[in-house]
Tab-separated table of N, CA and C in Angstrom:
chain	number	residue	atom	x	y	z
A	1	MET	N	4.432	2.698	-31.261
A	1	MET	CA	3.204	2.644	-30.099
A	1	MET	C	2.052	2.848	-31.133
A	2	ASN	N	0.956	2.273	-31.032
A	2	ASN	CA	-0.271	2.285	-31.664
A	2	ASN	C	-1.248	3.168	-31.061
A	3	HIS	N	-2.286	3.658	-31.455
A	3	HIS	CA	-3.085	4.713	-30.751
A	3	HIS	C	-3.552	4.143	-29.398
A	4	LYS	N	-4.211	2.990	-29.320
A	4	LYS	CA	-4.932	2.466	-28.165
A	4	LYS	C	-3.700	2.106	-27.036
A	5	SER	N	-2.427	1.681	-27.305
A	5	SER	CA	-1.517	1.560	-26.212
A	5	SER	C	-1.016	2.880	-26.032
A	6	PHE	N	-1.036	3.819	-26.558
A	6	PHE	CA	-0.608	5.278	-26.277
A	6	PHE	C	-1.648	5.783	-25.337
A	7	HIS	N	-2.871	5.509	-25.503
A	7	HIS	CA	-3.835	6.057	-24.538
A	7	HIS	C	-3.688	5.213	-23.172
A	8	ARG	N	-3.661	3.935	-23.273
A	8	ARG	CA	-3.460	3.195	-22.120
A	8	ARG	C	-2.334	3.579	-21.294
A	9	ALA	N	-1.208	3.864	-22.005
A	9	ALA	CA	0.021	4.421	-21.287
A	9	ALA	C	-0.272	5.843	-20.515
A	10	LEU	N	-0.967	6.744	-21.281
A	10	LEU	CA	-1.198	7.925	-20.836
A	10	LEU	C	-2.231	7.878	-19.592
A	11	GLN	N	-2.971	6.948	-19.669
A	11	GLN	CA	-4.226	6.847	-18.538
A	11	GLN	C	-3.379	6.082	-17.281
A	12	SER	N	-2.485	5.505	-17.430
A	12	SER	CA	-2.034	4.772	-16.316
A	12	SER	C	-0.878	5.932	-15.804
A	13	ARG	N	-0.255	6.829	-16.615
A	13	ARG	CA	0.668	8.001	-16.151
A	13	ARG	C	-0.461	8.905	-15.268
A	14	VAL	N	-1.579	9.267	-15.905
A	14	VAL	CA	-2.374	10.024	-15.504
A	14	VAL	C	-2.953	9.663	-13.922
A	15	ASP	N	-3.032	8.395	-13.866
A	15	ASP	CA	-3.529	7.812	-12.594
A	15	ASP	C	-2.382	8.058	-11.514
A	16	SER	N	-1.240	7.709	-11.916
A	16	SER	CA	0.170	7.703	-11.319
A	16	SER	C	0.355	9.277	-10.707
A	17	LEU	N	-0.039	9.997	-11.700
A	17	LEU	CA	0.283	11.502	-11.224
A	17	LEU	C	-0.809	11.890	-10.388
A	18	GLY	N	-1.951	11.592	-10.397
A	18	GLY	CA	-3.104	11.799	-9.724
A	18	GLY	C	-2.819	11.247	-8.073
A	19	ALA	N	-2.547	9.996	-8.157
A	19	ALA	CA	-2.179	9.349	-6.856
A	19	ALA	C	-1.101	10.063	-6.199
A	20	GLY	N	-0.163	10.602	-6.877
A	20	GLY	CA	1.255	11.150	-6.439
A	20	GLY	C	0.618	12.432	-5.622
A	21	VAL	N	-0.164	13.242	-6.638
A	21	VAL	CA	-0.453	14.668	-6.167
A	21	VAL	C	-1.353	14.572	-4.879
A	22	SER	N	-2.320	13.546	-5.078
A	22	SER	CA	-3.349	13.383	-3.705
A	22	SER	C	-2.359	13.061	-2.490
A	23	ILE	N	-1.343	12.115	-2.761
A	23	ILE	CA	-0.735	11.819	-1.386
A	23	ILE	C	0.414	13.050	-0.965
A	24	ALA	N	0.741	13.878	-2.054
A	24	ALA	CA	1.500	14.921	-1.653
A	24	ALA	C	0.692	15.944	-0.789
A	25	CYS	N	-0.416	15.888	-1.300
A	25	CYS	CA	-1.191	17.107	-0.767
A	25	CYS	C	-1.658	16.628	0.563
A	26	ALA	N	-1.918	15.177	0.852
A	26	ALA	CA	-2.271	14.896	2.142
A	26	ALA	C	-1.165	15.047	3.106
A	27	ILE	N	0.192	14.682	2.787
A	27	ILE	CA	1.221	14.909	3.532
A	27	ILE	C	1.520	16.703	3.817
A	28	GLN	N	1.311	17.101	2.679
A	28	GLN	CA	1.322	18.868	2.786
A	28	GLN	C	0.218	19.240	3.890
A	29	CYS	N	-0.695	18.884	3.926
A	29	CYS	CA	-1.815	19.253	4.909
A	29	CYS	C	-1.618	18.583	6.385
A	30	ALA	N	-0.900	17.320	6.354
A	30	ALA	CA	-0.678	16.798	7.582
A	30	ALA	C	0.397	17.491	8.301
A	31	LEU	N	1.449	17.831	7.488
A	31	LEU	CA	2.603	18.313	8.097
A	31	LEU	C	2.952	19.971	8.301
A	32	PHE	N	1.920	20.505	7.619
A	32	PHE	CA	1.941	22.145	7.499
A	32	PHE	C	1.762	22.632	8.875
A	33	PRO	N	0.986	22.164	9.681
A	33	PRO	CA	0.870	22.980	11.080
A	33	PRO	C	2.225	22.908	11.538
A	34	LEU	N	3.051	21.623	11.525
A	34	LEU	CA	4.140	21.147	12.297
A	34	LEU	C	5.200	22.152	11.762
A	35	LEU	N	5.283	22.410	10.334
A	35	LEU	CA	6.429	22.847	9.708
A	35	LEU	C	6.315	24.509	9.264
A	36	ILE	N	5.227	25.081	9.527
A	36	ILE	CA	4.971	26.503	9.228
A	36	ILE	C	6.084	27.272	9.642
A	37	GLY	N	6.647	27.439	10.826
A	37	GLY	CA	7.682	28.214	11.154
A	37	GLY	C	8.986	27.890	10.568
A	38	VAL	N	9.192	26.460	10.333
A	38	VAL	CA	10.472	25.997	9.714
A	38	VAL	C	10.761	26.244	8.142
A	39	LEU	N	9.552	26.229	7.554
A	39	LEU	CA	9.789	26.320	6.090
A	39	LEU	C	10.503	27.540	5.576
A	40	PRO	N	10.153	28.825	6.024
A	40	PRO	CA	10.792	29.977	5.557
A	40	PRO	C	12.471	29.753	5.937
A	41	LEU	N	12.876	29.167	6.858
A	41	LEU	CA	14.213	28.892	7.506
A	41	LEU	C	14.862	28.075	6.593
A	42	ILE	N	14.358	27.200	5.802
A	42	ILE	CA	15.061	26.314	4.792
A	42	ILE	C	14.588	26.595	3.346
A	43	GLY	N	14.138	27.973	3.184
A	43	GLY	CA	14.150	28.100	1.984
A	43	GLY	C	12.757	27.648	1.183
A	44	LEU	N	11.714	27.210	1.971
A	44	LEU	CA	10.470	26.674	1.410
A	44	LEU	C	9.249	27.529	1.802
A	45	GLY	N	9.564	28.703	2.048
A	45	GLY	CA	8.580	29.578	2.623
A	45	GLY	C	7.296	29.781	1.370
A	46	LEU	N	7.376	29.584	0.289
A	46	LEU	CA	6.480	29.472	-0.703
A	46	LEU	C	5.566	28.299	-0.254
A	47	LEU	N	5.801	27.187	0.323
A	47	LEU	CA	4.913	26.288	0.487
A	47	LEU	C	3.989	26.792	1.620
A	48	ALA	N	4.333	27.815	2.466
A	48	ALA	CA	3.508	28.450	3.667
A	48	ALA	C	2.183	29.366	3.024
A	49	GLN	N	2.464	29.767	1.706
A	49	GLN	CA	1.313	30.730	1.200
A	49	GLN	C	0.042	29.838	1.180
A	50	ASP	N	-1.006	30.643	1.315
A	50	ASP	CA	-2.428	30.269	1.377
A	50	ASP	C	-2.693	29.475	-0.044
A	51	GLY	N	-2.398	29.806	-0.960
A	51	GLY	CA	-2.732	29.112	-2.166
A	51	GLY	C	-2.189	28.062	-2.642
A	52	VAL	N	-1.113	27.590	-2.184
A	52	VAL	CA	-0.433	26.253	-2.422
A	52	VAL	C	-1.504	25.136	-1.867
A	53	GLU	N	-2.195	24.767	-0.762
A	53	GLU	CA	-3.055	23.962	-0.514
A	53	GLU	C	-4.283	24.054	-1.515
A	54	THR	N	-4.778	25.363	-2.070
A	54	THR	CA	-5.823	25.192	-2.922
A	54	THR	C	-5.351	24.719	-4.063
A	55	VAL	N	-4.125	24.930	-4.606
A	55	VAL	CA	-3.419	24.334	-5.963
A	55	VAL	C	-3.411	22.983	-5.799
A	56	PHE	N	-3.034	22.335	-4.784
A	56	PHE	CA	-2.719	20.743	-4.554
A	56	PHE	C	-4.245	20.435	-4.666
A	57	LEU	N	-5.208	20.952	-3.916
A	57	LEU	CA	-6.724	20.519	-3.904
A	57	LEU	C	-7.365	20.361	-5.087
A	58	ALA	N	-7.182	21.548	-5.904
A	58	ALA	CA	-7.716	21.604	-7.221
A	58	ALA	C	-7.101	20.611	-8.347
A	59	THR	N	-5.798	20.476	-8.215
A	59	THR	CA	-5.011	19.529	-9.084
A	59	THR	C	-5.624	18.175	-8.804
A	60	SER	N	-5.534	17.828	-7.689
A	60	SER	CA	-5.938	16.569	-7.191
A	60	SER	C	-7.416	16.133	-7.448
A	61	ILE	N	-8.320	17.011	-7.473
A	61	ILE	CA	-9.735	17.078	-7.742
A	61	ILE	C	-9.813	16.673	-9.306
A	62	VAL	N	-9.096	17.506	-10.176
A	62	VAL	CA	-9.291	17.525	-11.529
A	62	VAL	C	-8.697	16.438	-12.033
A	63	LEU	N	-8.032	15.864	-11.407
A	63	LEU	CA	-7.062	14.490	-11.970
A	63	LEU	C	-7.839	13.407	-11.743
A	64	ALA	N	-8.479	13.275	-10.625
A	64	ALA	CA	-9.367	12.493	-10.140
A	64	ALA	C	-10.512	12.299	-11.136
A	65	LEU	N	-11.075	13.458	-11.398
A	65	LEU	CA	-12.536	13.567	-12.217
A	65	LEU	C	-11.946	12.976	-13.663
A	66	GLY	N	-11.040	13.459	-14.117
A	66	GLY	CA	-10.686	12.852	-15.489
A	66	GLY	C	-10.216	11.632	-15.560
A	67	SER	N	-9.488	11.334	-14.470
A	67	SER	CA	-8.781	9.974	-14.611
A	67	SER	C	-9.950	8.724	-14.295
A	68	PHE	N	-10.563	8.983	-13.367
A	68	PHE	CA	-11.711	8.218	-13.250
A	68	PHE	C	-12.811	7.858	-14.239
A	69	SER	N	-13.057	8.994	-14.845
A	69	SER	CA	-14.046	9.123	-15.934
A	69	SER	C	-13.481	8.302	-17.118
A	70	TRP	N	-12.297	8.602	-17.520
A	70	TRP	CA	-11.544	7.962	-18.472
A	70	TRP	C	-11.333	6.438	-18.284
A	71	GLY	N	-11.115	6.131	-16.875
A	71	GLY	CA	-10.771	4.815	-16.848
A	71	GLY	C	-12.046	3.972	-16.826
A	72	PHE	N	-13.447	4.664	-16.313
A	72	PHE	CA	-14.641	3.946	-16.515
A	72	PHE	C	-15.158	3.618	-17.908
A	73	LEU	N	-14.681	4.663	-19.000
A	73	LEU	CA	-14.905	4.296	-20.321
A	73	LEU	C	-14.294	2.957	-20.574
A	74	GLN	N	-13.094	2.691	-19.993
A	74	GLN	CA	-12.468	1.322	-20.220
A	74	GLN	C	-12.897	0.150	-19.822
A	75	HIS	N	-12.981	0.373	-18.385
A	75	HIS	CA	-13.224	-0.836	-17.294
A	75	HIS	C	-14.612	-0.954	-17.164
A	76	ARG	N	-15.485	-0.074	-17.425
A	76	ARG	CA	-16.868	-0.071	-17.021
A	76	ARG	C	-17.251	-0.523	-15.595
A	77	GLN	N	-16.442	-0.129	-14.568
A	77	GLN	CA	-16.803	-0.819	-13.300
A	77	GLN	C	-17.218	0.797	-12.431
A	78	LEU	N	-18.511	0.906	-12.341
A	78	LEU	CA	-18.888	1.946	-11.729
A	78	LEU	C	-18.694	2.409	-10.295
A	79	TYR	N	-18.230	1.370	-9.492
A	79	TYR	CA	-17.877	1.709	-8.159
A	79	TYR	C	-16.612	2.653	-8.008
A	80	ILE	N	-15.824	2.829	-9.023
A	80	ILE	CA	-14.749	3.473	-8.861
A	80	ILE	C	-15.179	5.018	-8.437
A	81	PHE	N	-16.429	5.301	-8.819
A	81	PHE	CA	-16.702	6.839	-8.432
A	81	PHE	C	-17.256	6.886	-7.184
A	82	LEU	N	-17.275	5.743	-6.196
A	82	LEU	CA	-17.581	5.758	-4.769
A	82	LEU	C	-16.246	6.123	-4.298
A	83	PHE	N	-15.011	6.163	-4.842
A	83	PHE	CA	-13.769	6.637	-4.300
A	83	PHE	C	-13.797	8.236	-4.418
A	84	LEU	N	-14.375	8.835	-5.938
A	84	LEU	CA	-14.508	9.920	-5.870
A	84	LEU	C	-15.428	10.458	-4.939
A	85	ILE	N	-16.492	10.123	-4.935
A	85	ILE	CA	-17.527	10.771	-4.278
A	85	ILE	C	-17.216	10.724	-2.599
A	86	GLY	N	-16.570	9.604	-2.331
A	86	GLY	CA	-16.022	9.632	-0.664
A	86	GLY	C	-15.078	10.514	-0.326
A	87	GLY	N	-14.118	10.873	-1.345
A	87	GLY	CA	-12.863	11.695	-1.216
A	87	GLY	C	-13.315	13.062	-1.313
A	88	LEU	N	-14.026	13.301	-2.279
A	88	LEU	CA	-14.767	14.784	-2.428
A	88	LEU	C	-15.643	15.165	-1.140
A	89	THR	N	-16.356	14.152	-0.792
A	89	THR	CA	-17.132	14.709	0.467
A	89	THR	C	-16.317	15.043	1.662
A	90	LEU	N	-15.408	14.044	1.937
A	90	LEU	CA	-14.536	14.295	2.956
A	90	LEU	C	-13.948	15.632	3.062
A	91	ILE	N	-13.440	15.862	1.834
A	91	ILE	CA	-12.786	17.272	1.417
A	91	ILE	C	-13.462	18.345	1.602
A	92	PHE	N	-14.802	18.244	1.141
A	92	PHE	CA	-15.742	19.341	1.212
A	92	PHE	C	-16.053	19.435	2.672
A	93	ILE	N	-16.318	18.467	3.456
A	93	ILE	CA	-16.707	18.617	4.827
A	93	ILE	C	-15.668	19.168	5.432
A	94	GLY	N	-14.311	18.872	5.215
A	94	GLY	CA	-13.116	19.247	6.132
A	94	GLY	C	-12.962	20.990	5.480
A	95	ARG	N	-13.201	21.377	4.340
A	95	ARG	CA	-13.020	22.780	3.924
A	95	ARG	C	-14.043	23.472	4.033
A	96	ALA	N	-15.365	23.074	4.264
A	96	ALA	CA	-16.456	23.938	4.386
A	96	ALA	C	-17.308	24.036	5.782
A	97	TRP	N	-17.201	22.935	6.266
A	97	TRP	CA	-18.094	22.623	7.511
A	97	TRP	C	-17.607	22.351	8.938
A	98	VAL	N	-16.344	22.179	8.871
A	98	VAL	CA	-15.465	22.012	10.244
A	98	VAL	C	-14.806	23.229	10.424
A	99	ASP	N	-14.489	23.476	11.848
A	99	ASP	CA	-13.615	24.731	12.064
A	99	ASP	C	-12.004	24.205	11.745
A	100	GLU	N	-11.241	25.416	11.377
A	100	GLU	CA	-10.144	25.109	10.885
A	100	GLU	C	-9.214	24.092	11.636
A	101	GLY	N	-9.401	23.978	12.968
A	101	GLY	CA	-8.247	23.041	13.631
A	101	GLY	C	-8.814	21.483	13.354
A	102	SER	N	-10.017	21.292	12.797
A	102	SER	CA	-10.545	19.831	12.577
A	102	SER	C	-10.412	19.724	10.980
A	103	GLU	N	-9.930	20.638	10.166
A	103	GLU	CA	-10.009	20.507	8.981
A	103	GLU	C	-9.269	19.299	8.508
A	104	ASN	N	-8.078	19.002	8.936
A	104	ASN	CA	-6.980	18.112	8.523
A	104	ASN	C	-7.660	16.639	8.854
A	105	SER	N	-8.461	16.539	9.551
A	105	SER	CA	-9.077	15.424	9.935
A	105	SER	C	-9.972	14.744	8.913
A	106	PHE	N	-10.510	15.445	7.955
A	106	PHE	CA	-11.199	15.213	7.061
A	106	PHE	C	-10.529	15.252	5.653
A	107	VAL	N	-9.928	16.447	5.407
A	107	VAL	CA	-9.331	16.619	4.148
A	107	VAL	C	-8.187	15.648	3.935
A	108	VAL	N	-7.140	15.205	4.780
A	108	VAL	CA	-6.211	14.039	4.598
A	108	VAL	C	-6.913	12.723	4.307
A	109	PRO	N	-7.842	12.415	5.020
A	109	PRO	CA	-8.310	11.002	4.617
A	109	PRO	C	-8.886	11.166	3.163
A	110	GLY	N	-9.738	12.270	3.053
A	110	GLY	CA	-10.254	12.242	1.567
A	110	GLY	C	-9.052	12.282	0.525
A	111	MET	N	-8.143	12.926	0.902
A	111	MET	CA	-6.902	12.999	-0.448
A	111	MET	C	-6.283	11.455	-0.254
A	112	LEU	N	-6.539	10.717	0.797
A	112	LEU	CA	-6.031	9.371	0.509
A	112	LEU	C	-6.906	8.394	0.059
A	113	VAL	N	-8.355	8.791	0.102
A	113	VAL	CA	-9.377	8.124	-0.438
A	113	VAL	C	-9.252	8.222	-2.209
A	114	LEU	N	-8.776	9.542	-2.541
A	114	LEU	CA	-8.652	9.814	-4.146
A	114	LEU	C	-7.280	8.863	-4.467
A	115	ALA	N	-6.233	8.976	-3.619
A	115	ALA	CA	-5.141	8.259	-4.054
A	115	ALA	C	-5.279	6.767	-4.299
A	116	ALA	N	-6.243	6.179	-3.256
A	116	ALA	CA	-6.625	4.851	-3.314
A	116	ALA	C	-7.415	4.503	-4.611
A	117	GLY	N	-8.156	5.524	-4.919
A	117	GLY	CA	-9.101	5.512	-6.258
A	117	GLY	C	-8.323	5.403	-7.491
A	118	HIS	N	-7.259	6.048	-7.545
A	118	HIS	CA	-6.145	6.079	-8.456
A	118	HIS	C	-5.524	4.739	-8.488
A	119	VAL	N	-5.180	4.232	-7.591
A	119	VAL	CA	-4.278	2.985	-7.529
A	119	VAL	C	-5.526	1.924	-8.176
A	120	LEU	N	-6.687	1.908	-7.644
A	120	LEU	CA	-7.427	1.130	-7.844
A	120	LEU	C	-7.973	1.049	-9.489
A	121	ASN	N	-8.153	2.545	-9.850
A	121	ASN	CA	-8.390	2.667	-11.262
A	121	ASN	C	-7.483	2.110	-12.154
A	122	ARG	N	-6.207	2.078	-11.937
A	122	ARG	CA	-5.103	1.792	-12.386
A	122	ARG	C	-5.179	0.233	-12.731
A	123	ARG	N	-5.350	-0.456	-11.589
A	123	ARG	CA	-5.439	-2.039	-11.704
A	123	ARG	C	-6.409	-2.200	-12.566
A	124	LEU	N	-7.724	-1.810	-12.436
A	124	LEU	CA	-8.634	-2.091	-13.190
A	124	LEU	C	-8.665	-1.928	-14.575
A	125	CYS	N	-7.920	-1.011	-14.888
A	125	CYS	CA	-7.471	-0.751	-16.526
A	125	CYS	C	-6.602	-1.793	-16.989
A	126	ARG	N	-5.564	-2.061	-15.937
A	126	ARG	CA	-4.690	-3.234	-16.526
A	126	ARG	C	-5.483	-4.405	-16.635
A	127	LEU	N	-6.307	-4.810	-15.930
A	127	LEU	CA	-7.062	-6.112	-15.682
A	127	LEU	C	-7.974	-6.258	-16.953
A	128	CYS	N	-8.505	-4.975	-17.262
A	128	CYS	CA	-9.264	-4.994	-18.519
A	128	CYS	C	-8.426	-5.162	-19.771
A	129	ILE	N	-7.200	-4.596	-19.689
A	129	ILE	CA	-6.323	-4.939	-20.886
A	129	ILE	C	-6.114	-6.359	-21.040
A	130	ALA	N	-5.884	-6.879	-19.824
A	130	ALA	CA	-5.213	-8.305	-19.745
A	130	ALA	C	-6.515	-9.213	-20.229
A	131	CYS	N	-7.616	-8.959	-20.008
A	131	CYS	CA	-8.938	-9.724	-20.537
A	131	CYS	C	-8.944	-9.236	-22.001
A	132	GLU	N	-8.867	-8.364	-22.380
A	132	GLU	CA	-8.908	-7.773	-24.019
A	132	GLU	C	-7.894	-8.833	-24.474
A	133	GLY	N	-6.744	-8.887	-24.047
A	133	GLY	CA	-5.710	-10.029	-24.949
A	133	GLY	C	-5.783	-11.247	-24.716
A	134	GLU	N	-6.665	-11.653	-23.856
A	134	GLU	CA	-7.230	-13.138	-23.966
A	134	GLU	C	-7.984	-13.502	-24.684
A	135	GLN	N	-9.076	-12.276	-25.368
A	135	GLN	CA	-10.061	-12.754	-26.033
A	135	GLN	C	-9.528	-12.458	-27.461
A	136	ASP	N	-8.342	-11.891	-27.905
A	136	ASP	CA	-7.629	-11.790	-29.118
A	136	ASP	C	-7.358	-13.471	-29.636
């Protein structure tokens, strides 16, 4: 595997990981209120701790920032950052401006916007690779 294909494979994996973490965070946020009493009974009490959501959010945001920036360097489609800005705006509103009961109404869609951005970023990178191959 040459240097360029290694970076492309790594970019694809980072987008897959980012989408997966974002979706996992959205699921955790959506289901957490329903499962908080059951988690300790099934040995998953760790997921009920305060820091778990913060770790999911931080990991999702860092992966999105890195992956979208890295992807932009390849495909040069600036609109990919609209997914980043939109997702981060929804997450920020949910975490900072609304009451705790309404938080998930913003955070879950924000995480899904980030996941959709990862899917689009991966597709744009693959299309860019296909265009590159046609020019050879």
